[in-house]
Amino acid sequence: MATVDLNDVRKVYAGGVEAVKGVSIAIPDKQLCVLVGPSGCGKSTLLRMIAGLETISSGTIAIDGKIVNAIGPTERDIAMVFQNYALYPHMKVYDNMAYGLRNRGTPKAEIDSRVRSTAKVLELSGLLDRRPRELSGGQRQRVAMGRAIVRNPKVFLFDEPLSNLDAKLRGQMRVEIKSLQRRLGVTSVYVTHDQLEAMTLADMLVVMNAGLVEQTGAPLDIYEKPASTFVASFIGAPPMNLLSLSTGSSATELERKLLGLAPPGGRAATLGFRPEDAELVADAEDRSGALMLPATVEAVEPVGAESFLHCSAAGNRIVIRVGGRTTAKPGDKLRITATAEKLHWFDQGGRRLDSASPSF
Amino acid sequence: MLDEETKLTPRVVFPNKVLPYLLVAPQLAITLVFFYWPAGQALYQSMLRQDPFGLKSKFVWFANFRKVLADPAYLNSIKVTVAFSLATAIVAMAVALLLAVMAEKVVRGKALYRTLMIWPYAVAPAIAGMLWLFLFNPSIGSLSYVLRSLGIAWDPLLNGSHAMILLVSAAAWKQISYNFLFFVAGLQAVPKTLIEAAAIDGARETKRFWTIIFPLLAPTTFFLLVVNTVYALFDTFGIVHAVTGGGPGKTTETLVYKVYNDGFVNLILGDSAAQSVILMVIVIALTAIQFRYVERKVHYG
């Protein structure tokens, strides 16, 4: 039972570099919150500040309603899974898992039963006498998880725990972490730069960029309504197509036509649509109120169940997803359409313009 | 130009059969002249007995060894050496580790501290010995003045234990810099995330040191144990000679010093040679034991 509340948290390093520029996040109890963003966006720093491994320059962090700014990592009652696992190389798996319990003076019999039951859950029972160097990457990862779980802490912190695993194992562990977190009901903060991992794991997704939160919300809400061009291009693979349009007198006829679809107010500068929301049309007829975009195919990527067409349109490169196989070849001229409700509009500064809220 | 195949072969192939021997010849010559020849001479000498004037000598097989090993003065020297070596190695390593841990915590001027700490290593053993001798000289030493004013009857010239303390201090002081350097490197090699993980696991600083950092320093500690023991056993002649000369009585006469004393001062060449052969056997045995048994316990990946 624990909530984690960040209130205007900032981190300024000794050289004057500001890594985190005022972040406020409220993580409800039992939720898995994923911090996602490109490298250098401050997500790891933020996680380390929650752990107590970095000092907080200003703002407050509260765990379970209690401000922990002045409390060291030893007393915060949190557990962390590190990217390189940070297993103690001179200790056996059993001792790695028992270490935290021993430090807190747990009775020997209880340590033994907790370590053994946790090992059973993680399928580590046969490995308790091994040393970390005798384990595979996936097994080490499990031990690192076990070391966190066995302590039954208030909060789990994950610092890119799957990035050292191969793709197949990563997929497996992702599912396992999710179901384990559900079952244990421990509030968790998970840092990753992998948007797929972020989308599939998160109850609550926080997209960060350059030390600031770009958007917070449920993963699918963020996918459907990205708050900025940054979020639009970061969440989703392949990313959302973004066409920057010139306005005013320099606009071409096509651009003027496209801008006619934008929400009123005349601030629209970028048009976005997801690769899967576009369709190809064979005929030349215009559909009123829908996007109509001529495009030239430049490359075709067949993936099996679907194919991606890389095209150039209105001076931008875009990607279209078509189901199944396609007969399109590089050089083909296509017409792309998308209904108006599938279009996303952003202003000059990259912020979302919403037709539903004209005050925006 | 080497072709691909030659580059990939692990051995260097010389076209000329004589050239490789010529290339190793200087090294071999040095080893022969300065190690095998004198070692052989010592071995031969250890089985000879000379008359006091050095006019004739007699081959006596192992009589010299029997005599030396039954000599109470030699047995005393073994005890002195063991005590001195252990004390020197432990003091030198413990103090160096403490200093290295402290230096790690310094945020500003880390490099300056390290440089200053490493300086004493550049001091020659005899000079280090003289330094300590003057500092602790009962009549003119400034530190012995302090000791006496604290009510301690400090007199290394008459009290054997005091002489031993002085000798260990001088020998250890000289070695601290060297150990410090290795411990600093060892501490830097301990991954930071392990210490952070231990902190999150509820271990406070002292506990972290003894349960995580110290075990991970084991390879460094083992290496230094070997180096320090060998140093204390064999490289401290200069310090013993300068500080106590083996006295008072024979309380600080180490094995190496006794070889010199018996051979070059008392001119009992046979005994001295036998002692140096015994020393050689001790070194070989010690090194073998250390590498075979102790090293096994400190390796992990």
XYZ file of C-alpha atoms in Angstrom, chain A residues 15-263:
249
model
C 27.969 22.107 -13.363
C 24.628 23.895 -13.682
C 23.090 21.293 -15.981
C 19.394 20.909 -15.261
C 18.460 17.265 -15.819
C 14.924 17.398 -14.421
C 13.095 20.693 -14.797
C 10.087 20.552 -12.533
C 8.184 17.284 -12.727
C 4.921 16.579 -10.918
C 3.465 13.069 -11.064
C 0.951 11.418 -8.728
C 1.129 7.625 -8.884
C -1.874 5.923 -7.288
C -1.523 2.825 -5.112
C -0.814 -0.514 -6.862
C -0.280 1.145 -10.241
C 2.579 0.453 -12.610
C 3.847 3.811 -13.827
C 6.206 3.774 -16.806
C 8.522 6.703 -17.469
C 9.446 6.667 -21.131
C 11.559 9.006 -23.215
C 14.715 9.218 -25.303
C 18.092 8.914 -23.573
C 19.020 12.030 -21.666
C 15.411 13.032 -20.983
C 15.908 12.774 -17.225
C 13.832 9.635 -16.614
C 16.640 7.662 -14.958
C 17.636 10.643 -12.845
C 14.043 10.941 -11.691
C 13.955 7.240 -10.762
C 17.229 7.550 -8.854
C 15.792 10.521 -6.986
C 12.769 8.413 -5.961
C 15.229 5.729 -4.813
C 17.237 8.246 -2.799
C 20.415 7.686 -4.815
C 20.391 11.292 -6.077
C 19.630 14.342 -4.011
C 16.583 16.426 -4.881
C 17.549 19.988 -5.853
C 14.056 21.347 -5.231
C 10.485 20.099 -4.943
C 9.316 17.123 -2.899
C 8.940 13.387 -3.304
C 6.466 11.645 -1.031
C 6.068 7.895 -0.587
C 2.826 6.854 1.069
C 2.101 10.484 1.888
C 5.374 10.977 3.746
C 7.962 13.328 2.286
C 11.203 11.407 1.861
C 13.553 14.160 0.614
C 15.765 13.888 3.699
C 15.566 10.100 4.040
C 18.356 7.942 2.603
C 17.782 4.935 0.326
C 18.316 2.590 3.284
C 15.181 3.807 5.084
C 12.842 4.411 2.153
C 11.568 0.818 2.023
C 11.848 0.553 -1.728
C 13.436 -2.089 -3.939
C 15.178 -1.474 -7.220
C 16.027 -3.651 -10.205
C 19.078 -2.283 -11.991
C 19.842 -2.404 -15.694
C 23.002 -4.465 -15.090
C 21.162 -6.363 -12.289
C 23.847 -5.373 -9.711
C 23.933 -8.861 -8.191
C 26.584 -9.352 -5.515
C 29.147 -11.505 -7.381
C 30.652 -13.063 -4.253
C 27.329 -14.293 -2.890
C 25.218 -17.247 -3.915
C 21.731 -16.641 -5.304
C 20.248 -17.499 -1.905
C 22.437 -14.927 -0.134
C 21.774 -12.317 -2.783
C 18.083 -12.638 -2.056
C 18.482 -12.931 1.718
C 20.856 -9.939 2.038
C 18.169 -7.253 2.345
C 16.178 -9.304 4.865
C 19.268 -9.984 6.971
C 20.119 -6.292 7.045
C 16.674 -5.594 8.439
C 17.039 -8.192 11.173
C 14.401 -10.627 9.914
C 14.448 -13.935 11.861
C 16.411 -16.694 10.163
C 13.469 -19.075 9.723
C 11.383 -16.367 8.088
C 14.220 -15.399 5.748
C 14.524 -19.002 4.672
C 10.821 -19.475 3.983
C 10.525 -16.161 2.144
C 13.588 -16.749 -0.025
C 12.417 -20.260 -0.900
C 8.860 -19.256 -1.729
C 10.045 -16.326 -3.859
C 12.512 -18.601 -5.625
C 9.661 -20.975 -6.377
C 7.546 -18.217 -7.914
C 10.448 -17.154 -10.139
C 11.521 -20.733 -10.944
C 14.877 -20.234 -9.244
C 14.606 -23.070 -6.732
C 17.295 -25.172 -8.417
C 19.717 -22.252 -8.684
C 19.924 -21.081 -5.063
C 23.451 -22.475 -4.606
C 24.871 -20.909 -7.750
C 26.856 -17.725 -8.002
C 25.710 -14.947 -10.369
C 28.475 -15.662 -12.882
C 27.132 -19.208 -13.319
C 23.736 -17.917 -14.476
C 22.431 -16.878 -17.886
C 21.241 -13.326 -18.541
C 17.598 -14.268 -18.075
C 18.318 -16.088 -14.826
C 20.285 -13.137 -13.470
C 17.359 -10.925 -14.320
C 15.065 -13.223 -12.311
C 17.411 -13.147 -9.333
C 17.416 -9.348 -9.470
C 13.606 -9.450 -9.488
C 13.603 -11.973 -6.665
C 15.876 -9.800 -4.561
C 13.345 -6.979 -4.933
C 10.224 -9.068 -4.362
C 11.446 -11.023 -1.337
C 11.655 -7.856 0.758
C 8.014 -6.974 0.156
C 8.777 -3.256 -0.145
C 6.382 -0.341 -0.514
C 7.558 0.533 -4.019
C 9.382 -1.295 -6.833
C 11.694 0.719 -9.038
C 12.829 -0.703 -12.379
C 15.685 0.933 -14.278
C 15.522 -0.460 -17.831
C 15.615 -4.008 -16.452
C 15.096 -5.757 -19.786
C 17.500 -3.866 -22.014
C 20.331 -6.404 -21.576
C 18.201 -9.345 -22.733
C 17.657 -10.631 -26.251
C 14.396 -9.768 -28.000
C 12.604 -13.058 -27.326
C 13.474 -13.172 -23.630
C 12.557 -9.521 -23.316
C 9.041 -10.270 -24.556
C 8.677 -13.140 -22.073
C 9.970 -11.166 -19.112
C 7.721 -8.239 -19.993
C 4.657 -10.425 -19.602
C 6.054 -11.917 -16.392
C 6.814 -8.562 -14.808
C 3.339 -7.334 -15.622
C 1.544 -10.338 -14.133
C 3.859 -10.405 -11.096
C 3.239 -6.739 -10.403
C -0.528 -7.283 -10.722
C -0.442 -10.238 -8.363
C 1.713 -8.562 -5.720
C -0.110 -5.247 -6.036
C 3.014 -3.216 -5.302
C 3.199 0.335 -6.634
C 5.932 0.415 -9.277
C 7.905 2.909 -11.293
C 9.462 1.546 -14.462
C 11.929 3.412 -16.654
C 12.466 2.459 -20.288
C 13.299 4.014 -23.627
C 11.392 1.285 -25.480
C 7.949 2.573 -26.398
C 6.592 -0.957 -26.973
C 7.622 -1.972 -23.449
C 6.094 1.243 -22.149
C 2.771 0.751 -23.955
C 2.333 -2.878 -22.916
C 3.403 -2.572 -19.271
C 1.977 0.721 -18.134
C -1.167 1.379 -16.154
C -0.014 4.953 -16.246
C 2.362 6.245 -18.884
C 4.551 9.314 -18.479
C 6.279 10.541 -21.632
C 9.312 12.679 -20.843
C 11.457 14.901 -23.022
C 14.346 17.187 -22.097
C 13.689 17.056 -18.359
C 9.960 17.770 -18.629
C 6.805 15.682 -18.728
C 5.258 15.869 -22.193
C 2.146 13.876 -21.378
C 0.708 11.673 -18.627
C -2.153 9.225 -19.040
C -3.316 5.739 -19.900
C -1.190 4.266 -22.728
C -4.019 4.042 -25.277
C -5.282 7.530 -24.461
C -1.805 8.852 -25.166
C -1.664 6.837 -28.360
C -4.994 8.196 -29.518
C -4.512 11.777 -28.396
C -0.828 12.656 -28.284
C -0.414 16.050 -26.642
C 2.476 17.118 -28.840
C 4.359 16.256 -32.012
C 7.110 14.806 -29.774
C 4.719 12.322 -28.168
C 3.132 11.591 -31.552
C 6.477 10.666 -33.049
C 7.736 8.800 -29.956
C 4.755 6.550 -29.183
C 3.813 4.068 -31.872
C 5.929 2.073 -34.321
C 6.252 3.139 -37.032
C 5.597 6.625 -35.625
C 2.809 8.960 -36.614
C 3.227 10.685 -39.969
C 3.703 14.389 -39.495
C 3.338 16.869 -42.367
C 4.495 20.387 -41.597
C 2.435 22.762 -43.695
C 3.287 26.307 -44.682
C 0.531 28.767 -44.004
C -0.362 32.133 -45.514
C 0.774 33.245 -48.937
C 3.587 30.705 -49.331
C 1.159 27.762 -48.994
C 0.627 25.602 -52.050
C -2.814 24.699 -53.299
C -2.572 21.264 -51.673
C -1.494 22.762 -48.360
C -4.407 25.210 -48.415
C -6.749 22.314 -49.083
C -5.295 20.260 -46.218
C -5.475 23.198 -43.842
C -9.149 23.488 -44.703
C -9.645 20.285 -42.699
C -8.006 21.761 -39.605
C -9.970 22.905 -36.546
